[in-house]
CSV table of C-alpha atoms in Angstrom, one decimal:
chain,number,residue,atom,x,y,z
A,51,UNK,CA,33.6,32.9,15.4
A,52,UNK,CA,32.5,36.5,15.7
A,53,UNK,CA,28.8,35.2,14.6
A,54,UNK,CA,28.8,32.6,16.9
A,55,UNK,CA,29.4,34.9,19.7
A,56,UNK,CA,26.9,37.1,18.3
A,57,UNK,CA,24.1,34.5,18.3
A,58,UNK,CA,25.1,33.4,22.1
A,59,UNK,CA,24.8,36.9,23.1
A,60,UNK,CA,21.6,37.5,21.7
A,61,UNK,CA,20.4,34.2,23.1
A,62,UNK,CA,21.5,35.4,26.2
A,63,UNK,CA,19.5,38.5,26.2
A,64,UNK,CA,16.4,36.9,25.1
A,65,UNK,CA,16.9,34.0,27.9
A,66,UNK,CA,17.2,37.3,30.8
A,67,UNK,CA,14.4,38.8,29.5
A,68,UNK,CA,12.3,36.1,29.9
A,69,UNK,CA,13.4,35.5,33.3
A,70,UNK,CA,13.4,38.8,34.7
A,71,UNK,CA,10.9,39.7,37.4
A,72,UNK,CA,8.3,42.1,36.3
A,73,UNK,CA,8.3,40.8,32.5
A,74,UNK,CA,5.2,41.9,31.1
A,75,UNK,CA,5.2,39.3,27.8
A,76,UNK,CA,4.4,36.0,29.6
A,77,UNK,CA,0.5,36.3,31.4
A,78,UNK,CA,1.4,35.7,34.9
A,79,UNK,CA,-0.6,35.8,38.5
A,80,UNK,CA,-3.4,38.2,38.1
A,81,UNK,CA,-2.2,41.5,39.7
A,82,UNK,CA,-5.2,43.9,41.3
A,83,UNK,CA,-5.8,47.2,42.5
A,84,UNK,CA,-8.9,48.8,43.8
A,85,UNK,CA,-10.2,52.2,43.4
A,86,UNK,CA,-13.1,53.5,46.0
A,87,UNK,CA,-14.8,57.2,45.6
A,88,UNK,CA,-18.0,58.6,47.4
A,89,UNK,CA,-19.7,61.6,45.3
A,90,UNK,CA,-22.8,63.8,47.2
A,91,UNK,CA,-25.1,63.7,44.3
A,92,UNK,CA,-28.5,65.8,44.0
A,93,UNK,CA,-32.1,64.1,43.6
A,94,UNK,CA,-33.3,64.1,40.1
A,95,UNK,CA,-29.5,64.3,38.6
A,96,UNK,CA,-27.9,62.0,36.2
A,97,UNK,CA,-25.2,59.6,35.8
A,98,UNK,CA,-23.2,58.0,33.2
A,99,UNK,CA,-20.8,55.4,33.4
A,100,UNK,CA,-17.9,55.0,30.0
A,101,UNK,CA,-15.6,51.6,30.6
A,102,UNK,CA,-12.8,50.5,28.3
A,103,UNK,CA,-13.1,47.3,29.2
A,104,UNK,CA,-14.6,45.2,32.2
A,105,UNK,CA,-18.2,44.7,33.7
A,106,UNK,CA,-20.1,47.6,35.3
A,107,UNK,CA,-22.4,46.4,37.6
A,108,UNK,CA,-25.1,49.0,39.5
A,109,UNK,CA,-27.8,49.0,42.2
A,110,UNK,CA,-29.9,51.3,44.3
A,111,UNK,CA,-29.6,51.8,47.8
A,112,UNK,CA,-31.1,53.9,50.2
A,113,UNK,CA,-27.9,56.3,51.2
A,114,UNK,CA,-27.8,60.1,49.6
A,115,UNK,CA,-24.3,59.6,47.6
A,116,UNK,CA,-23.0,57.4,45.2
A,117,UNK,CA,-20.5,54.5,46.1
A,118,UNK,CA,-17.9,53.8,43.2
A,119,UNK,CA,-15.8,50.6,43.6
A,120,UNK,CA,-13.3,49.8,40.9
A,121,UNK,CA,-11.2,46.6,40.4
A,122,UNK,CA,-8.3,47.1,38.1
A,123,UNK,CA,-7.0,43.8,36.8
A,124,UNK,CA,-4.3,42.4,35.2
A,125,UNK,CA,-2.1,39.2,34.9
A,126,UNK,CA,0.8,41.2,32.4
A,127,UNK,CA,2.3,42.5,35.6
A,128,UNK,CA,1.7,46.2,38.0
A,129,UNK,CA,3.6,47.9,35.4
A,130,UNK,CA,-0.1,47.8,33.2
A,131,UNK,CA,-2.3,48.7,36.0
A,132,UNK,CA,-0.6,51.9,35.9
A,133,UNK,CA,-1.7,52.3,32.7
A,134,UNK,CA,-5.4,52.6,33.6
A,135,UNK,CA,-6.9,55.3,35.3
A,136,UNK,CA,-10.8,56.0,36.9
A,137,UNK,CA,-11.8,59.6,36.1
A,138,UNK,CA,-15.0,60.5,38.4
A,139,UNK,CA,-16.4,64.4,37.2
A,140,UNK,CA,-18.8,65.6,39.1
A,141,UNK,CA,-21.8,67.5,37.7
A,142,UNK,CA,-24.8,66.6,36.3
A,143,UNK,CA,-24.6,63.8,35.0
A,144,UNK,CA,-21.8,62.6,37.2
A,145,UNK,CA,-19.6,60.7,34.7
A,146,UNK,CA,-17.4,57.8,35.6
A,147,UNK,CA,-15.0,57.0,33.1
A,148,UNK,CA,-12.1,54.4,32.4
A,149,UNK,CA,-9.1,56.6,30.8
A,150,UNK,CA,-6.3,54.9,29.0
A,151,UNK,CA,-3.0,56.6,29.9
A,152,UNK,CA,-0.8,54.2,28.1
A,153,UNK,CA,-0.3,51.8,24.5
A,154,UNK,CA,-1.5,48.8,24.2
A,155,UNK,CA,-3.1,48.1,27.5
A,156,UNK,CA,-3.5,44.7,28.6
A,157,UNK,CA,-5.8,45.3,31.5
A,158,UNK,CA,-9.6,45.3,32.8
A,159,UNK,CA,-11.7,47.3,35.2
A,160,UNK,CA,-14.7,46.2,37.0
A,161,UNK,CA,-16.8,48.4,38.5
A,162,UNK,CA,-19.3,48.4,41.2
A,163,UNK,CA,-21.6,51.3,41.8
A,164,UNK,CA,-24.1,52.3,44.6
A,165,UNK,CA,-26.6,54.6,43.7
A,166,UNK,CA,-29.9,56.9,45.2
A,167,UNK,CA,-33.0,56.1,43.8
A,168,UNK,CA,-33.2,59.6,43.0
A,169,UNK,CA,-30.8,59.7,40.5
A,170,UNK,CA,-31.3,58.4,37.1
A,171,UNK,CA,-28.5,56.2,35.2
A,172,UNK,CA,-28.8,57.6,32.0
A,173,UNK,CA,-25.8,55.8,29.9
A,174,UNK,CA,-23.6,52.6,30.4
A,175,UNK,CA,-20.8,51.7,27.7
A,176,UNK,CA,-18.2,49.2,28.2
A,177,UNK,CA,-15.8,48.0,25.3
A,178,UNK,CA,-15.9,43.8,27.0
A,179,UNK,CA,-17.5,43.3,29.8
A,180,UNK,CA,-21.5,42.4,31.2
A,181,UNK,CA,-23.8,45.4,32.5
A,182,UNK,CA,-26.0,44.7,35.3
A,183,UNK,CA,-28.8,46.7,36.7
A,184,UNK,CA,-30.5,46.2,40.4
A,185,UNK,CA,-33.3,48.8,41.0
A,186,UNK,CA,-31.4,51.7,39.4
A,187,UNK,CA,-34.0,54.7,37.9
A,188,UNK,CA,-33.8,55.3,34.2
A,189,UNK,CA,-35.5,57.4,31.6
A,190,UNK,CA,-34.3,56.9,28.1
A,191,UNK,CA,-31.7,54.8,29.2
A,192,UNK,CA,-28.8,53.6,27.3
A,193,UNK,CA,-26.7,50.0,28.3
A,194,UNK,CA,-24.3,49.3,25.6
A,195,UNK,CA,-21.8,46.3,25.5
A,196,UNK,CA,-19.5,45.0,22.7
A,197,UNK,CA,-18.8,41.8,24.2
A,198,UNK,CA,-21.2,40.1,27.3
A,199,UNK,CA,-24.5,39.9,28.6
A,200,UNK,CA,-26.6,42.7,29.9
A,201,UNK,CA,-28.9,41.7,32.6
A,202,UNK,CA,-31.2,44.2,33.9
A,203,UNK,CA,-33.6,43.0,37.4
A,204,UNK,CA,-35.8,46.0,38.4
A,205,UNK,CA,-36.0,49.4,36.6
A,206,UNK,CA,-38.7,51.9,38.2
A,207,UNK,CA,-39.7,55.1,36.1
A,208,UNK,CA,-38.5,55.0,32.6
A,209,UNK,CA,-37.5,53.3,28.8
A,210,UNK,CA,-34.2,50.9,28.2
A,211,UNK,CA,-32.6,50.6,24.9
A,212,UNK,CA,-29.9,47.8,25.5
A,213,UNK,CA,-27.5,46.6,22.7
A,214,UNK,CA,-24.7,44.0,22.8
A,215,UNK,CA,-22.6,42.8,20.0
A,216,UNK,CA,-22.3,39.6,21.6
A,217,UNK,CA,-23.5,38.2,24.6
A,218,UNK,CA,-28.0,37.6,25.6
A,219,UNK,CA,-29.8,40.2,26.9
A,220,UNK,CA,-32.9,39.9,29.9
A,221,UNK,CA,-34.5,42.4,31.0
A,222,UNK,CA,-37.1,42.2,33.5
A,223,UNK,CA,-39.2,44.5,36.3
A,224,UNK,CA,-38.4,47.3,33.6
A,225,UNK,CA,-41.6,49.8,34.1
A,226,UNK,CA,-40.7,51.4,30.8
A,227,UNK,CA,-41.0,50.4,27.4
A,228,UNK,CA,-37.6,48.2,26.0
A,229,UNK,CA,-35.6,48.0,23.1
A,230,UNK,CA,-33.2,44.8,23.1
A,231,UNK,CA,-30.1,44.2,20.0
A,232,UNK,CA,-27.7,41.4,19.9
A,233,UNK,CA,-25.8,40.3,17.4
A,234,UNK,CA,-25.4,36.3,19.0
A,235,UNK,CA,-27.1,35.7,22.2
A,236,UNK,CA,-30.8,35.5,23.0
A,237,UNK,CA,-33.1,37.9,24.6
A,238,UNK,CA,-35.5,37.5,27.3
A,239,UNK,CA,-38.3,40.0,28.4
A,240,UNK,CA,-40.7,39.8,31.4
A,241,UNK,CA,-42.7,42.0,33.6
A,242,UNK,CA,-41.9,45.0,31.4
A,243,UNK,CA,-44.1,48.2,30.7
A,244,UNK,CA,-43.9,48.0,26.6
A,245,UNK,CA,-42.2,46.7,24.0
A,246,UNK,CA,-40.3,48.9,21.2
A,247,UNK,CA,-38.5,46.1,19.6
A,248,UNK,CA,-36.4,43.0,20.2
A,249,UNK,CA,-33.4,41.6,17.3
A,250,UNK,CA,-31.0,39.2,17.7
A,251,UNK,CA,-28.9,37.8,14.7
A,252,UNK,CA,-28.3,34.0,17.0
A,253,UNK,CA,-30.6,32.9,19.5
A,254,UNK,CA,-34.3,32.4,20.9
A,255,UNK,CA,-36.3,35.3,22.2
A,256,UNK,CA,-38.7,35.0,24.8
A,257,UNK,CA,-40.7,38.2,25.8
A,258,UNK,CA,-44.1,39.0,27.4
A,259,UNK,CA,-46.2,41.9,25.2
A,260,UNK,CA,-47.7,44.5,27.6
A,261,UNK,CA,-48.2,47.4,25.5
A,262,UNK,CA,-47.2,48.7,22.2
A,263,UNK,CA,-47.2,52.5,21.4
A,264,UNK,CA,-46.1,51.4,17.7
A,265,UNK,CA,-45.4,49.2,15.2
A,266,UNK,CA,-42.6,46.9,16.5
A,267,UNK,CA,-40.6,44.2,15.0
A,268,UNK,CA,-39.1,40.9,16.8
A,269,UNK,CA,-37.1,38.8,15.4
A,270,UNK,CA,-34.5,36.4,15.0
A,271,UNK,CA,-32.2,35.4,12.0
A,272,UNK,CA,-32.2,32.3,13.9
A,273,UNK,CA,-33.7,30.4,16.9
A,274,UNK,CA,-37.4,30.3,18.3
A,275,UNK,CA,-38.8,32.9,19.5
A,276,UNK,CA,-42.1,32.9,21.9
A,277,UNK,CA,-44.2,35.9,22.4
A,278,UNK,CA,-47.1,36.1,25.8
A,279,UNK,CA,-49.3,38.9,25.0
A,280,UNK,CA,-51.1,40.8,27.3
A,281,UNK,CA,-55.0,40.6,27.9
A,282,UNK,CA,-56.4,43.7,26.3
A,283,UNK,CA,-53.8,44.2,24.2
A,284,UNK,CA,-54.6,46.2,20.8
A,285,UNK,CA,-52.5,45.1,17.9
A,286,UNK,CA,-51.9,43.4,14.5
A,287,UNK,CA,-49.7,40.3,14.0
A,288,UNK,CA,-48.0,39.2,11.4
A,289,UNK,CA,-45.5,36.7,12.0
A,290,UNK,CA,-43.7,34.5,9.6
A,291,UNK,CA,-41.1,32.1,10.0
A,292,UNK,CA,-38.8,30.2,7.1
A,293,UNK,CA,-37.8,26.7,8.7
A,294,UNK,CA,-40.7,25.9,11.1
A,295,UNK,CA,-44.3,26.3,12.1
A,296,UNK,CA,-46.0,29.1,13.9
A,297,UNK,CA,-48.1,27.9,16.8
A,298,UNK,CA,-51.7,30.2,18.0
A,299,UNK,CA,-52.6,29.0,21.5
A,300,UNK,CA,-54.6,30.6,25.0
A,301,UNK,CA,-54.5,33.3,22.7
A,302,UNK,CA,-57.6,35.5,21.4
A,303,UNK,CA,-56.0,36.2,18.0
A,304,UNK,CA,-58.6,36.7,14.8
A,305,UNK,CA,-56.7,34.8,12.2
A,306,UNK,CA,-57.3,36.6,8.9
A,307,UNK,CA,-54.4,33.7,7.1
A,308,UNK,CA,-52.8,31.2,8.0
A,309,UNK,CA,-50.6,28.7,6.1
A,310,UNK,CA,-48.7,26.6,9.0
A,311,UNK,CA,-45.2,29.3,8.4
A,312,UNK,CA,-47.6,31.8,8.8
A,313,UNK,CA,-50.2,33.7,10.9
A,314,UNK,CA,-51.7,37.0,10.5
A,315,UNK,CA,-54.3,38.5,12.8
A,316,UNK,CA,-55.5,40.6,15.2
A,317,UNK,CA,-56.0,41.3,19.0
A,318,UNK,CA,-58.5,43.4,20.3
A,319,UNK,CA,-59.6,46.4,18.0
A,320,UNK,CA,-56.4,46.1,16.2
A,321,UNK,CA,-54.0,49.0,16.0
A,322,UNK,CA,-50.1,48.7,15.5
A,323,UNK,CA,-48.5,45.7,13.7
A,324,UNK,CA,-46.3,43.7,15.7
A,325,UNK,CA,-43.8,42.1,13.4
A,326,UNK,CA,-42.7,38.5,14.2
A,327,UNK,CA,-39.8,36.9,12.1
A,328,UNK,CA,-37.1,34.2,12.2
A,329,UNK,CA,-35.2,32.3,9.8
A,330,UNK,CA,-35.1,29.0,11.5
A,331,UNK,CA,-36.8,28.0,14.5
A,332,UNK,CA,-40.5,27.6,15.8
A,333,UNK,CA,-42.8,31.0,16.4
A,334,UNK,CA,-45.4,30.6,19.8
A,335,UNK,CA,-48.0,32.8,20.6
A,336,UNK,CA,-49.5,32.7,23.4
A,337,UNK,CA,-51.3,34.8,26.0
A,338,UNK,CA,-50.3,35.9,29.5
């Protein structure tokens, strides 16, 4: 008997705890709360931006101050989005940070940020989440994601080295030179000062060749990749892929071999070797 009433009592408990309000087990209605902060910023000065988890999205605009707008979400109840707090330090750089205040937190920031087009972004991290760029300055800049695309649309002044573990990467209107890594997602290029280098582990890469200030490598463990190389443009090519053909086309490329998986050649007077590789799928080169 005393078992019995045991077992009823702890079904009990379990049944009440599923039932009471604010249980945090069961994903419910999402659950937001925003977070808004102006900072006076000087021309020239930095930022950098560290997220635990979410998107980070950010675009110039013509005021004198930066705008941050985060969005905490949830749907494990209020009781987590106290869990997360936005630190803003001002200083040069400026750094905007998501903080983790509690165990095991089962919630998300997105953030929003308007920024002078004096001030260069120098760093964005985020753990899950896409980074997006609008007309934001950088030099040397850093946009790192484990998990989601990073889409860049406008970059005046200065390099981009962007890196996601999984999600594609485009960047485009980038005056610098790029580097683009993924681990699974393709990689697009366009309208961009240089190339340093372009690697994905699962997808296509398409990409326009401006300029090349060393030897780069592209390549793809697998999907296609196509390559439009500016007029002008002094290199070597070698590019070689297992399962497919390479294709030569609008292109003024002296071939020095070619076997059908193969091409090697050069543009112009030659110069630094531009490295083209996948393991299944279809090379193109073209010219722009």
């Amino acid at each position: 008997m005393q078992g019995a009433i045991h077992t009823a009592l702890a079904l009990a408990v379990l049944i009440a705890a599923a039932v009471l309000p604010g249980c945090t087990e069961v994903p419910g209605p999402e659950e937001t709360e925003e977070f808004n902060r102006t900072v006076s910023v000087e021309p020239g000065s930095g930022l950098a931006v560290v997220n635990r988890n979410g998107g980070v999205n950010v675009s110039a605009w013509e005021e004198d101050y930066v705008a941050v707008t985060a969005v905490k979400r949830t749907v494990y109840g209020r009781t987590e989005l106290a869990k997360v707090g936005i630190e803003v330090t001002e200083g040069d750089p400026l750094r905007i940070e998501t903080v983790h205040t509690g165990m095991n937190v089962r919630a998300s920031v997105d953030y929003t940020i308007l920024l002078p087009s004096g001030v260069v972004l120098q760093r964005v991290e985020s753990s899950n989440g896409p980074i997006e760029l609008s007309g934001v300055r950088t030099a040397g800049t850093e946009l790192r994601t484990s998990n989601g695309p990073v889409v860049v649309n406008g970059a005046p002044s200065g390099d981009i080295a962007a890196v996601s573990s999984n999600g594609g990467i485009a960047l485009r209107g980038v005056e610098g030179y790029v580097t683009a890594k993924t681990s699974n997602g393709g990689i697009t290029v366009e309208d961009c000062g240089g190339v340093a280098g372009l690697q994905t582990s699962n997808g296509p890469i398409s990409a326009e060749i401006s300029a090349v200030r060393g030897d780069v490598t592209v390549s793809s463990s697998n999907g296609g990749i196509a390559l439009r190389f500016a007029e002008g443009l002094n290199a070597r090519v070698v590019a070689t892929t297992s399962n497919g053909r390479v294709a030569v086309h609008d292109l003024p490329l002296r071939v020095g071999e070619s076997t059908g998986t193969s091409v090697t050649g050069s543009l112009g007077d030659g110069g630094p070797t531009i490295t083209v590789t996948t393991s299944n799928g279809g090379i193109d080169l073209s010219g722009l």
